[in-house]
Amino acid sequence: MKIFGPLYERAMKWAAHERAPTYLTVLSFIEAIIFPVMPEVMLAPMCVAQPKRGWWFATLSLSGSMAGALVGYALGHYAFEVLKPVFAALGMLTSIESGIAVVQAKMAESPWAVFTFLVLGGFMPIPMKVFTWASGIVGVPLPQYFLSMLIGRGKRVFVLAAVIRIGGPRAEAALRRWIEPLGWIATVLVVALVAWLVWRSKFA
């Protein structure tokens, strides 16, 4: 059953829309707060369609993500208890609480241990909102939090833009060819990581 290939084709159509940069920025913003689809899904085909504007698209995505990261942090800090039933209904509560447990453990070490963890978390195929809410709930110091989000998300979007810019048509062809298996691999990794975090929070 093919799922990610058709989604990629749909994203390519969105990427060609005249308002695609606005859609990308908004998607990046809400993904950092609650939306389940990572902005790279839209950023990649936009960079393929207009490789010379890839850096600008990456900057827009990063800007939206950073604004969303601050909102997600604030909501985690002030509204998590009130919104718990909503997250439970969306099936997100377990992953967020697992993220909280890990961030708390890092906070017990030092604020810079949290910084390192959050930067490394940017390399993982985990929705950004898990880190933004968990950081706000635990109370990660804002300087370390903001810098870690900037580095973690920034390297993802700019590396993606660079790979497509350098690879040109070959990068687009490779993306089309491997989008389905890569999508399933990423899905399996996310499920396995969430399961491990849940296990760790219960038995650590």
PDB file of C-alpha atoms in Angstrom:
ATOM      1  CA  MET A   1       0.000   0.000   0.000  1.00  0.00           C
ATOM      2  CA  LYS A   2       1.496   3.304  -1.084  1.00  0.00           C
ATOM      3  CA  ILE A   3       0.899   6.261   1.217  1.00  0.00           C
ATOM      4  CA  PHE A   4       3.920   8.578   1.151  1.00  0.00           C
ATOM      5  CA  GLY A   5       4.290   8.646  -2.629  1.00  0.00           C
ATOM      6  CA  PRO A   6       0.812  10.120  -3.232  1.00  0.00           C
ATOM      7  CA  LEU A   7       1.351  12.551  -0.331  1.00  0.00           C
ATOM      8  CA  TYR A   8       4.595  13.681  -1.951  1.00  0.00           C
ATOM      9  CA  GLU A   9       2.839  14.260  -5.262  1.00  0.00           C
ATOM     10  CA  ARG A  10       0.154  16.300  -3.495  1.00  0.00           C
ATOM     11  CA  ALA A  11       2.841  18.325  -1.703  1.00  0.00           C
ATOM     12  CA  MET A  12       4.499  19.040  -5.053  1.00  0.00           C
ATOM     13  CA  LYS A  13       1.232  20.583  -6.255  1.00  0.00           C
ATOM     14  CA  TRP A  14       0.992  22.696  -3.101  1.00  0.00           C
ATOM     15  CA  ALA A  15       4.623  23.755  -3.566  1.00  0.00           C
ATOM     16  CA  ALA A  16       3.764  25.220  -6.958  1.00  0.00           C
ATOM     17  CA  HIS A  17       0.983  27.392  -5.514  1.00  0.00           C
ATOM     18  CA  GLU A  18       1.664  31.142  -5.486  1.00  0.00           C
ATOM     19  CA  ARG A  19       0.993  31.223  -1.740  1.00  0.00           C
ATOM     20  CA  ALA A  20       3.205  28.231  -0.981  1.00  0.00           C
ATOM     21  CA  PRO A  21       5.751  30.273   1.070  1.00  0.00           C
ATOM     22  CA  THR A  22       2.932  31.494   3.317  1.00  0.00           C
ATOM     23  CA  TYR A  23       1.552  27.978   3.679  1.00  0.00           C
ATOM     24  CA  LEU A  24       5.023  26.674   4.575  1.00  0.00           C
ATOM     25  CA  THR A  25       5.523  29.338   7.244  1.00  0.00           C
ATOM     26  CA  VAL A  26       2.102  28.680   8.774  1.00  0.00           C
ATOM     27  CA  LEU A  27       2.646  24.908   8.664  1.00  0.00           C
ATOM     28  CA  SER A  28       6.015  25.306  10.419  1.00  0.00           C
ATOM     29  CA  PHE A  29       4.386  27.490  13.068  1.00  0.00           C
ATOM     30  CA  ILE A  30       1.506  25.180  13.930  1.00  0.00           C
ATOM     31  CA  GLU A  31       3.649  22.024  13.692  1.00  0.00           C
ATOM     32  CA  ALA A  32       5.735  23.325  16.587  1.00  0.00           C
ATOM     33  CA  ILE A  33       2.542  23.607  18.657  1.00  0.00           C
ATOM     34  CA  ILE A  34       0.137  20.820  17.711  1.00  0.00           C
ATOM     35  CA  PHE A  35       0.057  19.804  14.014  1.00  0.00           C
ATOM     36  CA  PRO A  36       1.328  16.238  13.282  1.00  0.00           C
ATOM     37  CA  VAL A  37       2.906  16.850   9.840  1.00  0.00           C
ATOM     38  CA  MET A  38       6.515  18.079   9.814  1.00  0.00           C
ATOM     39  CA  PRO A  39       7.227  21.071   7.519  1.00  0.00           C
ATOM     40  CA  GLU A  40       9.976  19.195   5.657  1.00  0.00           C
ATOM     41  CA  VAL A  41       7.169  17.386   3.832  1.00  0.00           C
ATOM     42  CA  MET A  42       6.311  20.683   2.120  1.00  0.00           C
ATOM     43  CA  LEU A  43       9.774  22.277   2.192  1.00  0.00           C
ATOM     44  CA  ALA A  44      11.398  19.472   0.174  1.00  0.00           C
ATOM     45  CA  PRO A  45       9.153  19.689  -2.908  1.00  0.00           C
ATOM     46  CA  MET A  46       9.284  23.499  -2.761  1.00  0.00           C
ATOM     47  CA  CYS A  47      13.079  23.365  -2.906  1.00  0.00           C
ATOM     48  CA  VAL A  48      12.857  20.846  -5.748  1.00  0.00           C
ATOM     49  CA  ALA A  49      10.455  23.062  -7.689  1.00  0.00           C
ATOM     50  CA  GLN A  50      12.531  26.237  -7.128  1.00  0.00           C
ATOM     51  CA  PRO A  51      16.031  25.200  -5.971  1.00  0.00           C
ATOM     52  CA  LYS A  52      17.471  28.725  -6.214  1.00  0.00           C
ATOM     53  CA  ARG A  53      14.979  29.896  -3.585  1.00  0.00           C
ATOM     54  CA  GLY A  54      15.685  26.976  -1.249  1.00  0.00           C
ATOM     55  CA  TRP A  55      17.572  29.094   1.283  1.00  0.00           C
ATOM     56  CA  TRP A  56      14.679  31.549   1.452  1.00  0.00           C
ATOM     57  CA  PHE A  57      12.156  28.745   1.921  1.00  0.00           C
ATOM     58  CA  ALA A  58      14.315  27.248   4.681  1.00  0.00           C
ATOM     59  CA  THR A  59      14.491  30.648   6.395  1.00  0.00           C
ATOM     60  CA  LEU A  60      10.704  31.017   6.255  1.00  0.00           C
ATOM     61  CA  SER A  61      10.244  27.532   7.693  1.00  0.00           C
ATOM     62  CA  LEU A  62      12.737  28.195  10.481  1.00  0.00           C
ATOM     63  CA  SER A  63      11.079  31.524  11.330  1.00  0.00           C
ATOM     64  CA  GLY A  64       7.669  29.890  11.585  1.00  0.00           C
ATOM     65  CA  SER A  65       9.073  27.056  13.690  1.00  0.00           C
ATOM     66  CA  MET A  66      10.799  29.427  16.133  1.00  0.00           C
ATOM     67  CA  ALA A  67       7.641  31.492  16.609  1.00  0.00           C
ATOM     68  CA  GLY A  68       5.700  28.276  17.172  1.00  0.00           C
ATOM     69  CA  ALA A  69       8.386  27.030  19.566  1.00  0.00           C
ATOM     70  CA  LEU A  70       7.847  30.054  21.817  1.00  0.00           C
ATOM     71  CA  VAL A  71       4.063  29.603  21.745  1.00  0.00           C
ATOM     72  CA  GLY A  72       4.405  25.863  22.424  1.00  0.00           C
ATOM     73  CA  TYR A  73       6.729  26.568  25.346  1.00  0.00           C
ATOM     74  CA  ALA A  74       4.290  29.106  26.817  1.00  0.00           C
ATOM     75  CA  LEU A  75       1.336  26.754  26.411  1.00  0.00           C
ATOM     76  CA  GLY A  76       3.276  23.919  28.009  1.00  0.00           C
ATOM     77  CA  HIS A  77       4.232  26.148  30.912  1.00  0.00           C
ATOM     78  CA  TYR A  78       0.818  27.666  31.557  1.00  0.00           C
ATOM     79  CA  ALA A  79      -1.870  25.465  29.989  1.00  0.00           C
ATOM     80  CA  PHE A  80      -0.751  21.823  29.983  1.00  0.00           C
ATOM     81  CA  GLU A  81      -2.961  20.649  32.841  1.00  0.00           C
ATOM     82  CA  VAL A  82      -6.022  22.282  31.293  1.00  0.00           C
ATOM     83  CA  LEU A  83      -5.332  20.796  27.856  1.00  0.00           C
ATOM     84  CA  LYS A  84      -4.478  17.268  28.986  1.00  0.00           C
ATOM     85  CA  PRO A  85      -7.890  15.866  27.920  1.00  0.00           C
ATOM     86  CA  VAL A  86      -7.428  17.376  24.450  1.00  0.00           C
ATOM     87  CA  PHE A  87      -4.019  15.740  24.009  1.00  0.00           C
ATOM     88  CA  ALA A  88      -5.419  12.451  25.278  1.00  0.00           C
ATOM     89  CA  ALA A  89      -8.200  12.624  22.686  1.00  0.00           C
ATOM     90  CA  LEU A  90      -5.648  13.347  19.941  1.00  0.00           C
ATOM     91  CA  GLY A  91      -3.468  10.428  21.063  1.00  0.00           C
ATOM     92  CA  MET A  92      -0.548  12.766  21.830  1.00  0.00           C
ATOM     93  CA  LEU A  93      -0.539  12.657  25.630  1.00  0.00           C
ATOM     94  CA  THR A  94       1.667   9.582  25.994  1.00  0.00           C
ATOM     95  CA  SER A  95       4.439  10.920  23.765  1.00  0.00           C
ATOM     96  CA  ILE A  96       4.389  14.346  25.432  1.00  0.00           C
ATOM     97  CA  GLU A  97       4.516  12.854  28.933  1.00  0.00           C
ATOM     98  CA  SER A  98       7.391  10.616  27.845  1.00  0.00           C
ATOM     99  CA  GLY A  99       9.223  13.671  26.548  1.00  0.00           C
ATOM    100  CA  ILE A 100       8.579  15.416  29.859  1.00  0.00           C
ATOM    101  CA  ALA A 101      10.156  12.542  31.794  1.00  0.00           C
ATOM    102  CA  VAL A 102      13.316  12.665  29.679  1.00  0.00           C
ATOM    103  CA  VAL A 103      13.619  16.469  29.852  1.00  0.00           C
ATOM    104  CA  GLN A 104      13.147  16.352  33.626  1.00  0.00           C
ATOM    105  CA  ALA A 105      15.980  13.851  33.910  1.00  0.00           C
ATOM    106  CA  LYS A 106      18.237  16.119  31.861  1.00  0.00           C
ATOM    107  CA  MET A 107      17.210  19.158  33.922  1.00  0.00           C
ATOM    108  CA  ALA A 108      18.329  17.298  37.036  1.00  0.00           C
ATOM    109  CA  GLU A 109      21.808  17.147  35.508  1.00  0.00           C
ATOM    110  CA  SER A 110      22.099  20.770  34.336  1.00  0.00           C
ATOM    111  CA  PRO A 111      20.458  23.294  31.984  1.00  0.00           C
ATOM    112  CA  TRP A 112      23.222  22.663  29.448  1.00  0.00           C
ATOM    113  CA  ALA A 113      22.538  18.922  29.539  1.00  0.00           C
ATOM    114  CA  VAL A 114      19.003  19.825  28.452  1.00  0.00           C
ATOM    115  CA  PHE A 115      20.443  22.058  25.735  1.00  0.00           C
ATOM    116  CA  THR A 116      22.528  19.194  24.347  1.00  0.00           C
ATOM    117  CA  PHE A 117      19.572  16.820  24.483  1.00  0.00           C
ATOM    118  CA  LEU A 118      17.266  19.242  22.657  1.00  0.00           C
ATOM    119  CA  VAL A 119      19.858  19.929  19.952  1.00  0.00           C
ATOM    120  CA  LEU A 120      20.344  16.201  19.407  1.00  0.00           C
ATOM    121  CA  GLY A 121      16.558  15.813  19.439  1.00  0.00           C
ATOM    122  CA  GLY A 122      16.483  17.923  16.302  1.00  0.00           C
ATOM    123  CA  PHE A 123      18.183  15.053  14.464  1.00  0.00           C
ATOM    124  CA  MET A 124      15.392  12.651  15.399  1.00  0.00           C
ATOM    125  CA  PRO A 125      12.219  12.177  13.336  1.00  0.00           C
ATOM    126  CA  ILE A 126      10.094  13.382  16.256  1.00  0.00           C
ATOM    127  CA  PRO A 127       7.494  16.159  15.923  1.00  0.00           C
ATOM    128  CA  MET A 128       8.835  19.425  17.309  1.00  0.00           C
ATOM    129  CA  LYS A 129       5.808  19.939  19.564  1.00  0.00           C
ATOM    130  CA  VAL A 130       6.910  17.063  21.818  1.00  0.00           C
ATOM    131  CA  PHE A 131      10.011  19.078  22.734  1.00  0.00           C
ATOM    132  CA  THR A 132       8.328  22.493  22.895  1.00  0.00           C
ATOM    133  CA  TRP A 133       5.566  21.417  25.278  1.00  0.00           C
ATOM    134  CA  ALA A 134       7.869  19.258  27.405  1.00  0.00           C
ATOM    135  CA  SER A 135      10.377  22.120  27.745  1.00  0.00           C
ATOM    136  CA  GLY A 136       7.672  24.567  28.817  1.00  0.00           C
ATOM    137  CA  ILE A 137       6.196  22.125  31.330  1.00  0.00           C
ATOM    138  CA  VAL A 138       9.564  21.370  32.904  1.00  0.00           C
ATOM    139  CA  GLY A 139      10.679  25.009  32.776  1.00  0.00           C
ATOM    140  CA  VAL A 140      13.844  24.742  30.688  1.00  0.00           C
ATOM    141  CA  PRO A 141      15.680  28.118  30.867  1.00  0.00           C
ATOM    142  CA  LEU A 142      14.680  30.190  27.852  1.00  0.00           C
ATOM    143  CA  PRO A 143      18.204  31.012  26.552  1.00  0.00           C
ATOM    144  CA  GLN A 144      19.165  27.341  26.350  1.00  0.00           C
ATOM    145  CA  TYR A 145      15.755  26.402  25.000  1.00  0.00           C
ATOM    146  CA  PHE A 146      15.639  29.014  22.239  1.00  0.00           C
ATOM    147  CA  LEU A 147      19.218  28.365  21.110  1.00  0.00           C
ATOM    148  CA  SER A 148      18.688  24.597  21.035  1.00  0.00           C
ATOM    149  CA  MET A 149      15.503  24.954  18.973  1.00  0.00           C
ATOM    150  CA  LEU A 150      17.260  27.347  16.584  1.00  0.00           C
ATOM    151  CA  ILE A 151      20.161  24.950  16.022  1.00  0.00           C
ATOM    152  CA  GLY A 152      18.098  21.761  16.012  1.00  0.00           C
ATOM    153  CA  ARG A 153      15.450  22.894  13.528  1.00  0.00           C
ATOM    154  CA  GLY A 154      17.779  25.187  11.573  1.00  0.00           C
ATOM    155  CA  LYS A 155      20.206  22.467  10.590  1.00  0.00           C
ATOM    156  CA  ARG A 156      17.339  20.258   9.399  1.00  0.00           C
ATOM    157  CA  VAL A 157      15.782  22.772   7.026  1.00  0.00           C
ATOM    158  CA  PHE A 158      19.040  24.247   5.729  1.00  0.00           C
ATOM    159  CA  VAL A 159      20.706  20.866   5.194  1.00  0.00           C
ATOM    160  CA  LEU A 160      17.616  19.761   3.272  1.00  0.00           C
ATOM    161  CA  ALA A 161      17.741  22.898   1.107  1.00  0.00           C
ATOM    162  CA  ALA A 162      21.483  22.421   0.521  1.00  0.00           C
ATOM    163  CA  VAL A 163      21.146  18.772  -0.497  1.00  0.00           C
ATOM    164  CA  ILE A 164      18.445  19.579  -3.032  1.00  0.00           C
ATOM    165  CA  ARG A 165      20.314  22.660  -4.312  1.00  0.00           C
ATOM    166  CA  ILE A 166      23.512  20.687  -4.851  1.00  0.00           C
ATOM    167  CA  GLY A 167      21.840  17.528  -6.098  1.00  0.00           C
ATOM    168  CA  GLY A 168      19.512  19.275  -8.525  1.00  0.00           C
ATOM    169  CA  PRO A 169      17.355  16.965 -10.664  1.00  0.00           C
ATOM    170  CA  ARG A 170      19.163  13.921  -9.275  1.00  0.00           C
ATOM    171  CA  ALA A 171      18.064  14.827  -5.742  1.00  0.00           C
ATOM    172  CA  GLU A 172      14.468  15.163  -6.932  1.00  0.00           C
ATOM    173  CA  ALA A 173      14.641  11.805  -8.718  1.00  0.00           C
ATOM    174  CA  ALA A 174      16.117  10.139  -5.626  1.00  0.00           C
ATOM    175  CA  LEU A 175      13.454  11.718  -3.441  1.00  0.00           C
ATOM    176  CA  ARG A 176      10.686  10.370  -5.685  1.00  0.00           C
ATOM    177  CA  ARG A 177      12.276   6.934  -5.769  1.00  0.00           C
ATOM    178  CA  TRP A 178      12.873   6.563  -2.054  1.00  0.00           C
ATOM    179  CA  ILE A 179      10.002   8.564  -0.530  1.00  0.00           C
ATOM    180  CA  GLU A 180       7.890   5.482   0.165  1.00  0.00           C
ATOM    181  CA  PRO A 181      10.493   3.323   1.972  1.00  0.00           C
ATOM    182  CA  LEU A 182      11.944   6.346   3.779  1.00  0.00           C
ATOM    183  CA  GLY A 183       8.482   7.347   4.955  1.00  0.00           C
ATOM    184  CA  TRP A 184       7.832   3.913   6.408  1.00  0.00           C
ATOM    185  CA  ILE A 185      11.291   3.744   7.999  1.00  0.00           C
ATOM    186  CA  ALA A 186      10.735   7.110   9.673  1.00  0.00           C
ATOM    187  CA  THR A 187       7.319   5.982  10.898  1.00  0.00           C
ATOM    188  CA  VAL A 188       8.763   2.813  12.423  1.00  0.00           C
ATOM    189  CA  LEU A 189      11.561   4.797  14.084  1.00  0.00           C
ATOM    190  CA  VAL A 190       9.081   7.248  15.642  1.00  0.00           C
ATOM    191  CA  VAL A 191       6.901   4.438  16.987  1.00  0.00           C
ATOM    192  CA  ALA A 192       9.932   2.586  18.371  1.00  0.00           C
ATOM    193  CA  LEU A 193      11.329   5.734  19.986  1.00  0.00           C
ATOM    194  CA  VAL A 194       8.019   6.651  21.611  1.00  0.00           C
ATOM    195  CA  ALA A 195       7.664   3.076  22.897  1.00  0.00           C
ATOM    196  CA  TRP A 196      11.180   3.254  24.350  1.00  0.00           C
ATOM    197  CA  LEU A 197      10.443   6.598  26.038  1.00  0.00           C
ATOM    198  CA  VAL A 198       7.249   5.199  27.549  1.00  0.00           C
ATOM    199  CA  TRP A 199       9.121   2.145  28.816  1.00  0.00           C
ATOM    200  CA  ARG A 200      11.891   4.310  30.234  1.00  0.00           C
ATOM    201  CA  SER A 201       9.474   6.648  32.029  1.00  0.00           C
ATOM    202  CA  LYS A 202       7.750   3.677  33.684  1.00  0.00           C
ATOM    203  CA  PHE A 203      10.741   1.551  34.648  1.00  0.00           C
ATOM    204  CA  ALA A 204      13.691   3.914  34.926  1.00  0.00           C
TER     205      ALA A 204
END
